[in-house]
């Protein structure tokens, strides 16, 4: 008796699938096709039991397989499962939602089960949008900086607009008032806003860049060069 474990398909069945049943015809061909259909359907049902299979057993089952073989096998399994889904008109998101529910209700609570994450395309899109909004949403200091720059520019604009006008063409009272506003109100506001931008730039760009350069100088320079 052979020590080789039973697979989903027998060797003969694999050969006939590979050559598209060209070696048989008629009733034998139809009989073999029916047997394979039954084995495939029964084999798929076995995954309900494998969901509860312990991590150590799943890991040990493939300990003799190299990464290339395992990746190829998982890819083939993914293609086959997607073909079955498409042929039967099952929505992709429905499969993901059911998989998430199955993982959450599984009695097996090993590490691999707890690390599973099934998200639909809509859920991924909403999560990415929320992350981008959170990343680029201005904080309190950025709002203050923008407000100070806008207010400073608005207050400085009248005084700056008088620069091209010859001296004496504007009454000294108006000229002096506008200069006073520009120097004592607009100037501090602009300095405050620019100072905040400078500090944020140091915190968010310069300091991380220096840390990256200290860790990987060549890689940091290469990334900067590619950006330019």
PDB file of C-alpha atoms in Angstrom, residues 13 36 60 82 97 142 157 160-161 171-172 176 216 218-219:
ATOM      1  CA  UNK A  13      -7.840  12.235 -12.735  1.00  0.00           C
ATOM      2  CA  UNK A  36     -14.185  14.696 -10.535  1.00  0.00           C
ATOM      3  CA  UNK A  60       3.374  21.437  10.048  1.00  0.00           C
ATOM      4  CA  UNK A  82     -12.582  33.063  -7.987  1.00  0.00           C
ATOM      5  CA  UNK A  97     -18.434  39.485   4.596  1.00  0.00           C
ATOM      6  CA  UNK A 142      -1.969  74.963  11.501  1.00  0.00           C
ATOM      7  CA  UNK A 157      -1.775  95.032   1.833  1.00  0.00           C
ATOM      8  CA  UNK A 160       2.436  97.713   0.681  1.00  0.00           C
ATOM      9  CA  UNK A 161       0.247  99.115  -2.083  1.00  0.00           C
ATOM     10  CA  UNK A 171      -1.297 112.708   3.191  1.00  0.00           C
ATOM     11  CA  UNK A 172       1.185 111.996   5.939  1.00  0.00           C
ATOM     12  CA  UNK A 176       1.704 107.059   8.825  1.00  0.00           C
ATOM     13  CA  UNK A 216      20.343  54.699   5.737  1.00  0.00           C
ATOM     14  CA  UNK A 218      22.627  55.997   0.679  1.00  0.00           C
ATOM     15  CA  UNK A 219      18.948  55.091   0.524  1.00  0.00           C
TER      16      UNK A 219
END
